[in-house]
Coordinates of N, CA and C in Angstrom, one line a residue:
M1 N 200.3 111.0 -27.0 CA 201.1 110.0 -25.9 C 200.1 109.9 -24.8
R2 N 199.1 110.8 -24.3 CA 198.4 110.4 -23.1 C 197.4 109.1 -23.6
R3 N 196.9 109.4 -25.2 CA 196.0 108.1 -25.4 C 196.6 107.0 -25.1
H4 N 198.0 107.0 -25.8 CA 198.8 105.6 -25.6 C 198.8 105.1 -24.1
T5 N 199.1 106.1 -23.5 CA 199.2 105.8 -21.7 C 198.1 105.1 -21.0
I6 N 196.7 106.0 -21.7 CA 195.5 105.3 -21.0 C 195.2 104.1 -21.4
T7 N 195.3 103.8 -23.0 CA 195.3 102.3 -23.7 C 195.8 101.3 -23.0
T8 N 197.2 101.8 -22.5 CA 198.2 100.7 -22.1 C 197.7 100.5 -20.6
A9 N 197.3 101.4 -19.7 CA 196.8 101.1 -18.5 C 195.4 100.3 -18.6
V10 N 194.5 100.5 -19.4 CA 193.3 99.8 -19.6 C 193.5 98.4 -20.0
V11 N 194.5 97.9 -20.9 CA 194.9 96.7 -21.6 C 195.7 96.0 -20.1
G12 N 196.5 96.7 -19.3 CA 197.4 96.2 -18.2 C 196.0 95.7 -17.2
L13 N 195.0 96.6 -17.0 CA 193.9 96.4 -15.9 C 193.1 95.3 -16.4
T14 N 192.9 95.1 -17.7 CA 192.1 94.0 -18.2 C 192.9 92.7 -18.1
A15 N 194.0 92.6 -18.3 CA 194.6 91.4 -18.2 C 194.7 91.0 -16.9
A16 N 195.1 91.9 -15.7 CA 195.3 91.5 -14.4 C 193.8 90.9 -14.0
L17 N 192.8 91.5 -14.3 CA 191.5 91.2 -13.8 C 191.2 89.5 -14.3
T18 N 191.5 89.5 -15.9 CA 191.5 88.0 -16.3 C 192.1 87.2 -15.5
L19 N 193.4 87.4 -15.1 CA 194.1 86.4 -14.6 C 193.6 86.3 -13.1
A20 N 193.2 87.0 -12.5 CA 192.6 87.1 -11.1 C 191.5 86.1 -11.1
G21 N 190.6 86.3 -12.3 CA 189.3 85.3 -12.5 C 189.7 84.0 -12.7
C22 N 190.7 83.8 -13.4 CA 191.2 82.4 -13.8 C 191.8 81.6 -12.3
S23 N 192.6 82.3 -11.8 CA 193.3 81.6 -10.6 C 192.1 81.8 -9.3
S24 N 191.1 82.5 -9.2 CA 190.2 82.4 -8.0 C 189.3 81.3 -8.3
S25 N 189.0 80.6 -7.2 CA 187.7 79.6 -6.9 C 186.8 80.1 -6.1
E26 N 185.5 79.6 -6.6 CA 184.3 79.7 -5.8 C 184.2 79.1 -4.5
P27 N 183.7 80.0 -3.7 CA 183.4 79.1 -2.3 C 182.9 77.8 -2.3
A28 N 183.4 76.9 -1.8 CA 182.7 75.6 -1.6 C 181.3 75.6 -1.6
D29 N 180.8 76.5 -0.8 CA 179.1 76.5 -0.8 C 178.7 77.1 -1.7
T30 N 179.1 77.6 -3.0 CA 178.4 78.6 -4.0 C 178.8 77.7 -5.1
Q31 N 179.6 76.7 -5.2 CA 179.9 75.8 -6.3 C 178.7 75.2 -6.9
D32 N 178.7 75.1 -8.4 CA 177.3 74.1 -8.6 C 177.9 72.9 -9.2
T33 N 177.5 71.9 -8.0 CA 178.0 70.5 -8.2 C 176.7 69.8 -8.5
S34 N 175.5 70.3 -9.1 CA 174.7 69.6 -9.7 C 175.5 68.1 -10.9
S35 N 176.3 68.9 -11.6 CA 176.9 67.8 -12.7 C 177.4 66.5 -12.2
S36 N 178.2 66.6 -11.1 CA 179.0 66.0 -10.5 C 178.5 65.4 -9.3
A37 N 177.3 65.4 -8.6 CA 176.6 65.2 -7.6 C 176.5 63.5 -7.8
S38 N 176.9 62.8 -6.7 CA 176.6 61.5 -6.8 C 175.4 60.8 -7.0
P39 N 174.7 59.7 -7.0 CA 173.5 59.2 -7.6 C 172.7 59.3 -6.7
G40 N 173.2 59.3 -5.2 CA 172.2 59.4 -3.9 C 172.3 60.6 -3.3
S41 N 172.7 61.6 -4.1 CA 172.5 63.1 -3.4 C 171.4 63.6 -3.5
A42 N 171.1 64.4 -2.5 CA 169.8 65.2 -2.2 C 169.2 65.8 -3.6
A43 N 170.0 66.2 -4.6 CA 169.9 66.8 -5.7 C 169.3 66.2 -6.9
D44 N 169.4 64.7 -6.7 CA 169.1 63.6 -7.9 C 168.0 63.0 -7.5
F45 N 167.0 62.8 -6.8 CA 165.8 62.2 -6.6 C 164.5 62.9 -6.8
N46 N 163.4 62.0 -6.9 CA 162.3 62.9 -6.9 C 161.4 61.9 -6.0
Q47 N 160.0 62.4 -5.9 CA 159.2 62.0 -5.0 C 158.8 60.3 -5.4
A48 N 158.9 59.7 -6.4 CA 158.8 58.5 -6.8 C 159.8 57.5 -6.1
D49 N 161.1 58.2 -6.0 CA 162.3 57.4 -5.4 C 162.0 57.4 -3.9
V50 N 161.6 58.4 -3.4 CA 161.5 58.5 -1.9 C 160.2 57.4 -1.6
T51 N 159.1 57.3 -2.3 CA 158.0 56.6 -2.0 C 158.5 54.9 -2.2
Y52 N 159.1 54.9 -3.3 CA 159.7 53.5 -3.5 C 160.4 52.8 -2.5
A53 N 161.4 53.9 -2.1 CA 162.6 53.2 -0.9 C 161.9 53.3 0.0
Q54 N 160.8 53.8 0.5 CA 160.1 53.7 1.8 C 159.1 52.2 1.8
G55 N 158.5 52.3 0.5 CA 157.7 50.9 0.7 C 158.3 49.6 0.5
M56 N 159.6 49.8 -0.4 CA 160.6 48.8 -0.4 C 161.1 48.2 0.9
T57 N 161.7 49.2 1.4 CA 162.2 48.8 2.7 C 161.3 48.2 3.9
M58 N 159.9 48.3 4.0 CA 159.0 47.8 4.6 C 158.6 46.4 4.0
H59 N 158.6 46.1 2.5 CA 158.2 45.1 2.0 C 159.8 44.2 2.2
H60 N 160.7 44.7 2.1 CA 161.8 43.7 2.3 C 161.9 43.4 3.5
Q61 N 161.5 44.0 4.5 CA 161.5 43.7 5.8 C 160.7 42.7 6.2
Q62 N 159.7 42.7 5.7 CA 158.9 41.6 5.9 C 159.3 40.3 5.3
A63 N 160.0 40.1 4.3 CA 160.3 39.0 3.8 C 161.6 38.6 4.5
V64 N 162.3 39.2 5.3 CA 163.6 39.0 6.1 C 162.8 38.5 7.4
D65 N 162.0 39.0 8.1 CA 161.2 38.5 9.2 C 160.5 37.1 8.7
M66 N 159.8 37.0 7.7 CA 159.2 35.8 7.7 C 160.4 34.8 7.3
S67 N 161.5 35.1 6.8 CA 162.6 33.8 6.7 C 163.1 33.6 8.0
D68 N 163.2 34.6 8.9 CA 163.7 34.4 10.2 C 162.6 33.6 10.8
T69 N 161.5 33.5 10.7 CA 160.4 32.7 11.4 C 160.4 31.3 10.8
V70 N 160.5 30.9 9.7 CA 160.8 29.6 9.0 C 162.1 29.1 9.6
L71 N 163.2 29.9 9.4 CA 164.2 29.3 9.7 C 164.7 28.8 11.3
D72 N 163.5 29.1 12.4 CA 163.4 28.8 13.3 C 162.9 27.5 13.5
K73 N 162.4 26.9 12.6 CA 161.6 25.6 12.6 C 162.1 24.4 12.6
D74 N 161.8 23.6 13.2 CA 162.3 22.0 13.1 C 161.8 21.5 11.7
G75 N 162.3 20.7 11.2 CA 162.0 20.0 10.1 C 161.6 20.7 8.9
L76 N 162.3 21.9 8.4 CA 162.0 22.7 7.5 C 162.8 22.1 6.3
D77 N 162.0 22.2 5.2 CA 162.4 21.8 3.9 C 163.7 22.1 3.5
P78 N 164.9 21.3 3.4 CA 166.3 22.1 3.2 C 166.5 23.2 2.3
E79 N 165.6 23.0 1.2 CA 165.6 23.9 0.1 C 164.9 25.0 0.5
V80 N 163.9 25.1 1.2 CA 163.3 26.3 1.7 C 164.2 26.9 2.4
A81 N 164.8 26.0 3.4 CA 165.7 26.7 4.6 C 166.9 27.6 3.8
R82 N 167.5 27.1 2.3 CA 168.6 27.5 1.6 C 167.9 29.1 1.1
L83 N 166.7 29.0 0.4 CA 165.8 30.0 0.0 C 165.8 31.1 1.0
A84 N 165.4 30.8 2.1 CA 164.9 31.7 3.0 C 166.6 32.6 3.7
R85 N 167.6 31.9 3.5 CA 169.0 32.5 3.9 C 169.3 33.4 2.8
D86 N 169.2 32.7 1.5 CA 169.3 33.7 0.4 C 168.7 35.0 0.4
I87 N 167.3 34.8 0.9 CA 166.4 36.0 0.8 C 166.9 37.0 1.7
K88 N 167.5 36.3 2.9 CA 168.0 37.3 3.7 C 169.4 37.7 3.7
D89 N 170.1 37.2 2.8 CA 171.2 37.5 2.4 C 171.4 38.6 1.6
A90 N 170.2 38.6 0.8 CA 170.1 39.5 -0.5 C 169.3 40.9 -0.1
Q91 N 168.0 40.6 0.7 CA 167.4 41.8 0.9 C 167.8 42.5 2.2
G92 N 168.5 41.7 3.2 CA 169.1 43.0 4.4 C 170.1 44.0 3.9
P93 N 171.2 43.8 3.2 CA 171.8 44.9 2.8 C 171.1 45.8 1.8
E94 N 170.0 45.5 1.0 CA 169.4 46.1 0.3 C 168.4 47.1 1.2
I95 N 167.9 46.6 2.3 CA 167.4 47.7 3.3 C 168.1 48.5 3.7
R96 N 169.5 48.2 4.1 CA 170.4 49.3 4.5 C 170.5 50.4 3.6
T97 N 171.1 49.9 2.4 CA 171.1 50.6 1.2 C 170.0 51.8 1.2
M98 N 168.5 51.3 1.0 CA 167.5 52.3 1.1 C 167.5 53.1 1.8
E99 N 167.9 52.8 3.2 CA 167.6 53.4 4.4 C 168.6 54.5 4.6
G100 N 169.6 54.4 3.9 CA 170.7 55.4 3.7 C 170.4 56.3 2.5
W101 N 169.9 55.9 1.7 CA 169.4 56.8 0.7 C 168.4 57.9 1.1
L102 N 167.4 57.3 2.0 CA 166.4 58.4 2.6 C 166.7 59.2 3.8
E103 N 168.0 58.5 4.2 CA 168.8 59.7 5.1 C 169.1 60.9 4.3
D104 N 169.8 60.5 3.3 CA 170.4 61.3 2.6 C 169.4 62.3 1.8
W105 N 168.3 62.0 1.3 CA 167.1 62.8 1.0 C 166.5 63.3 1.9
G106 N 166.5 63.4 3.3 CA 165.7 63.9 4.2 C 164.6 63.2 4.3
H107 N 164.5 62.0 4.3 CA 163.1 61.0 4.5 C 163.4 59.8 5.2
P108 N 164.2 59.9 6.3 CA 164.3 58.8 7.1 C 163.2 57.8 7.3
M109 N 163.4 56.8 7.3 CA 162.2 55.8 7.8 C 162.0 55.9 9.4
D110 N 160.7 55.4 9.8 CA 160.2 55.9 11.2 C 160.2 54.3 11.6
H111 N 161.5 54.1 12.5 CA 161.7 52.9 12.9 C 160.8 52.1 13.9
G112 N 160.0 53.3 14.6 CA 159.2 53.0 15.6 C 157.9 52.3 15.1
G113 N 157.8 52.5 13.8 CA 156.6 51.7 13.1 C 156.8 50.9 11.9
H114 N 157.8 50.9 11.5 CA 158.0 49.8 10.0 C 158.7 48.7 10.3
G115 N 158.9 47.9 9.6 CA 159.7 46.5 9.6 C 159.5 45.7 10.1
S116 N 158.2 45.4 10.9 CA 157.5 44.3 11.4 C 156.8 43.3 10.3
A117 N 156.8 42.1 10.6 CA 156.1 41.1 9.9 C 154.5 41.0 10.1
S118 N 154.3 41.9 10.7 CA 152.8 42.0 11.2 C 151.6 41.8 10.3
G119 N 152.1 42.3 8.9 CA 151.1 42.5 7.9 C 150.3 43.4 8.1
D120 N 150.4 44.7 8.8 CA 150.0 45.7 9.0 C 149.8 46.6 7.8
E121 N 151.0 46.6 7.0 CA 150.8 47.3 5.6 C 150.4 46.6 4.5
G122 N 149.3 45.7 4.7 CA 148.8 44.5 3.9 C 148.4 45.3 2.7
H123 N 148.2 46.8 2.5 CA 147.7 47.5 1.4 C 148.6 47.3 0.0
M124 N 149.9 47.1 0.5 CA 151.0 47.1 -0.6 C 150.9 46.0 -1.1
D125 N 151.8 45.9 -2.3 CA 151.6 44.7 -3.3 C 152.2 43.6 -2.7
G126 N 151.8 42.5 -2.3 CA 152.3 41.4 -1.8 C 152.5 41.2 -0.6
M127 N 152.1 42.2 0.2 CA 152.4 42.0 1.6 C 151.5 40.9 2.3
V128 N 152.1 40.1 3.2 CA 151.3 39.0 3.8 C 150.5 39.6 5.0
S129 N 149.3 39.3 5.1 CA 148.3 39.7 6.4 C 149.1 39.2 7.5
A130 N 148.4 39.7 8.4 CA 148.6 39.4 9.9 C 148.1 38.3 10.1
E131 N 147.0 37.9 9.7 CA 146.4 36.4 9.8 C 147.5 35.1 9.1
D132 N 147.8 35.6 8.0 CA 148.8 34.5 7.4 C 149.9 34.3 8.1
I133 N 150.7 35.8 8.5 CA 151.8 35.4 9.3 C 151.7 34.9 10.6
R134 N 150.4 34.9 11.0 CA 150.1 34.1 12.3 C 150.1 32.6 12.0
A135 N 149.6 32.2 11.0 CA 149.7 30.8 10.5 C 150.8 30.2 10.3
L136 N 151.9 31.1 9.6 CA 153.1 30.8 9.3 C 154.0 30.6 10.7
E137 N 153.6 31.4 11.7 CA 154.3 31.1 12.8 C 154.0 30.0 13.8
R138 N 152.8 29.5 13.3 CA 152.0 28.2 14.5 C 152.3 27.2 13.4
A139 N 152.7 27.1 12.2 CA 152.8 25.8 11.5 C 154.1 24.9 11.9
D140 N 154.0 23.6 11.8 CA 155.4 22.8 12.1 C 156.2 23.1 10.8
G141 N 157.3 22.5 10.9 CA 158.4 22.6 9.7 C 157.7 22.3 8.4
A142 N 157.0 21.1 8.3 CA 156.7 20.8 6.9 C 155.4 21.7 6.3
T143 N 154.6 22.0 7.0 CA 153.4 23.0 6.9 C 154.0 24.4 6.6
A144 N 154.9 24.8 7.5 CA 155.6 26.0 7.1 C 156.4 26.1 5.8
S145 N 157.0 25.1 5.4 CA 157.7 25.1 4.3 C 156.6 25.2 3.2
R146 N 155.5 24.8 3.0 CA 154.5 25.0 1.7 C 154.2 26.6 2.2
L147 N 153.7 27.0 3.3 CA 153.0 28.5 3.5 C 154.2 29.4 3.0
F148 N 155.5 29.2 3.3 CA 156.4 30.3 3.2 C 156.5 30.3 1.7
L149 N 156.4 29.1 0.9 CA 156.8 29.4 -0.9 C 155.5 30.1 -1.3
D150 N 154.1 29.5 -0.6 CA 153.0 30.2 -1.3 C 153.0 31.7 -1.1
Q151 N 153.5 32.2 0.3 CA 153.4 33.4 0.7 C 154.4 34.2 -0.1
M152 N 155.6 33.6 -0.1 CA 156.9 34.5 -0.7 C 156.4 34.5 -2.2
I153 N 155.8 33.7 -2.8 CA 155.6 33.9 -4.3 C 154.8 35.1 -4.6
E154 N 153.6 35.3 -3.7 CA 152.9 36.4 -3.7 C 153.7 38.0 -3.5
H155 N 154.4 37.5 -2.4 CA 155.1 38.6 -1.9 C 156.4 39.1 -2.9
H156 N 156.7 38.2 -3.5 CA 157.7 38.7 -4.6 C 157.1 39.2 -5.9
E157 N 156.1 38.8 -6.5 CA 155.1 39.2 -7.5 C 155.0 40.7 -6.9
G158 N 154.5 40.9 -5.7 CA 154.4 42.5 -5.5 C 155.5 43.2 -5.6
A159 N 156.5 42.8 -5.0 CA 158.0 43.5 -5.1 C 158.2 43.9 -6.7
V160 N 157.8 42.6 -7.3 CA 158.2 43.0 -9.0 C 157.3 44.1 -9.7
D161 N 156.1 44.2 -9.1 CA 155.2 45.2 -9.6 C 155.6 46.5 -9.1
M162 N 156.1 46.8 -7.8 CA 156.4 47.9 -7.1 C 157.5 48.3 -8.3
A163 N 158.9 47.5 -8.3 CA 159.9 47.8 -9.0 C 159.8 48.6 -10.5
K164 N 158.7 47.5 -11.3 CA 158.3 48.1 -12.5 C 157.6 49.6 -12.6
Q165 N 156.9 49.8 -11.4 CA 156.2 51.1 -11.6 C 157.3 52.1 -11.3
H166 N 158.2 51.7 -10.3 CA 159.4 53.0 -10.1 C 160.3 53.0 -11.4
R167 N 160.5 51.9 -11.9 CA 161.2 52.0 -13.4 C 160.6 53.2 -14.2
K168 N 159.3 53.1 -13.9 CA 158.4 54.2 -15.2 C 158.5 55.5 -14.7
D169 N 158.6 55.8 -13.0 CA 158.5 57.2 -12.3 C 159.7 57.7 -11.6
G170 N 160.7 56.7 -11.6 CA 161.8 57.3 -10.6 C 162.7 58.1 -11.1
H171 N 163.7 58.5 -10.8 CA 164.6 59.6 -11.4 C 166.2 59.1 -10.8
N172 N 166.3 58.5 -9.6 CA 167.6 58.4 -9.1 C 168.1 57.1 -9.7
P173 N 169.4 57.3 -10.3 CA 170.4 56.0 -11.0 C 170.5 54.9 -10.1
E174 N 170.8 55.1 -8.8 CA 170.9 54.0 -8.0 C 169.6 53.0 -7.6
A175 N 168.8 54.1 -7.4 CA 167.5 53.5 -7.1 C 166.9 52.4 -8.4
L176 N 167.1 53.5 -9.5 CA 166.5 52.8 -10.5 C 167.0 51.2 -11.0
Q177 N 168.7 51.2 -10.5 CA 169.0 50.0 -10.8 C 168.8 49.1 -9.8
L178 N 168.5 49.5 -8.6 CA 168.1 48.7 -7.7 C 166.8 47.8 -8.3
S179 N 165.6 48.8 -8.6 CA 164.6 48.1 -9.1 C 164.8 47.1 -10.1
E180 N 165.7 47.4 -11.1 CA 166.0 46.6 -12.4 C 166.3 45.1 -11.6
D181 N 167.2 45.3 -10.4 CA 168.0 44.3 -9.9 C 166.6 43.2 -9.4
V182 N 165.9 44.0 -8.5 CA 164.6 43.4 -8.0 C 163.8 42.5 -9.0
I183 N 163.5 43.2 -10.2 CA 162.5 42.5 -11.2 C 163.7 41.2 -11.6
T184 N 164.8 41.5 -11.7 CA 165.3 40.2 -12.4 C 165.4 39.3 -11.2
D185 N 166.0 39.6 -10.0 CA 166.4 38.4 -9.2 C 165.0 37.6 -8.4
Q186 N 163.9 38.9 -8.2 CA 162.9 37.9 -7.7 C 161.8 37.5 -8.9
Q187 N 161.9 37.8 -10.2 CA 161.3 36.9 -10.9 C 162.0 35.4 -11.1
A188 N 163.3 35.4 -10.9 CA 164.0 34.0 -11.0 C 163.6 33.4 -9.7
E189 N 163.7 34.0 -8.7 CA 163.1 33.5 -7.3 C 161.7 32.7 -7.6
I190 N 160.7 33.5 -8.3 CA 159.3 33.2 -8.4 C 159.4 31.9 -9.1
T191 N 160.0 31.8 -10.1 CA 160.2 30.4 -11.0 C 160.9 29.5 -10.2
E192 N 161.7 29.6 -9.4 CA 162.3 28.7 -8.5 C 161.3 28.6 -7.5
M193 N 160.7 29.1 -7.0 CA 159.7 28.7 -6.0 C 158.3 27.9 -6.3
R194 N 158.3 28.2 -7.5 CA 157.0 27.4 -7.9 C 157.3 26.1 -8.1
Q195 N 158.5 26.0 -8.9 CA 159.2 24.4 -9.0 C 159.4 23.8 -7.8
M196 N 160.0 24.3 -6.7 CA 159.7 23.8 -5.3 C 158.7 23.3 -4.8
R197 N 157.8 24.0 -5.1 CA 156.3 23.8 -4.5 C 155.7 22.7 -5.3
K198 N 155.9 22.2 -6.2 CA 155.4 20.7 -6.8 C 155.8 19.8 -6.1
T199 N 156.8 19.8 -5.3 CA 157.4 18.5 -4.9 C 157.2 18.7 -3.4
L200 N 156.5 19.7 -2.8 CA 155.9 19.5 -1.3 C 154.6 19.3 -1.2

């Protein structure tokens, strides 16, 4: 009789513990969220992603600044003006996206030193030198149209090289998708700019 009572108690205790375990939930700060983490989360990137986002943010910003420079010109070729607006429309939002990633990853951009079209980062792929930027700023509309295409072709080629390298080394899915988009879009623009340049 006593053995039956003990066995019944053990079974009951085991069932209670099992039910308690099923109904309880881990505290939010101890749950494993790695499998459901968003692509831009701190748990889903590597140093190559950080380096790429920082470098491409500066690279894009120079392209936007160059576009602003030529759009202020009188006598700019209409197709060059359209291209400059397209570049701003595409790369401005990408800059904000990459800056958001870097904030999430704990590596924010230094806004005191990045983003100018001065050419100080000329060691980066395709970045336009300070001297060439000054030439673009001084040029009249017709000359600026040609300079802009020449400089932006090289600039885009550098961006494509950076994106291809990131496709090899990066980890973050959203950043890798951006790199793929950069390769596709900017190679298409390079082809377009080379064709435009033949007529100027």
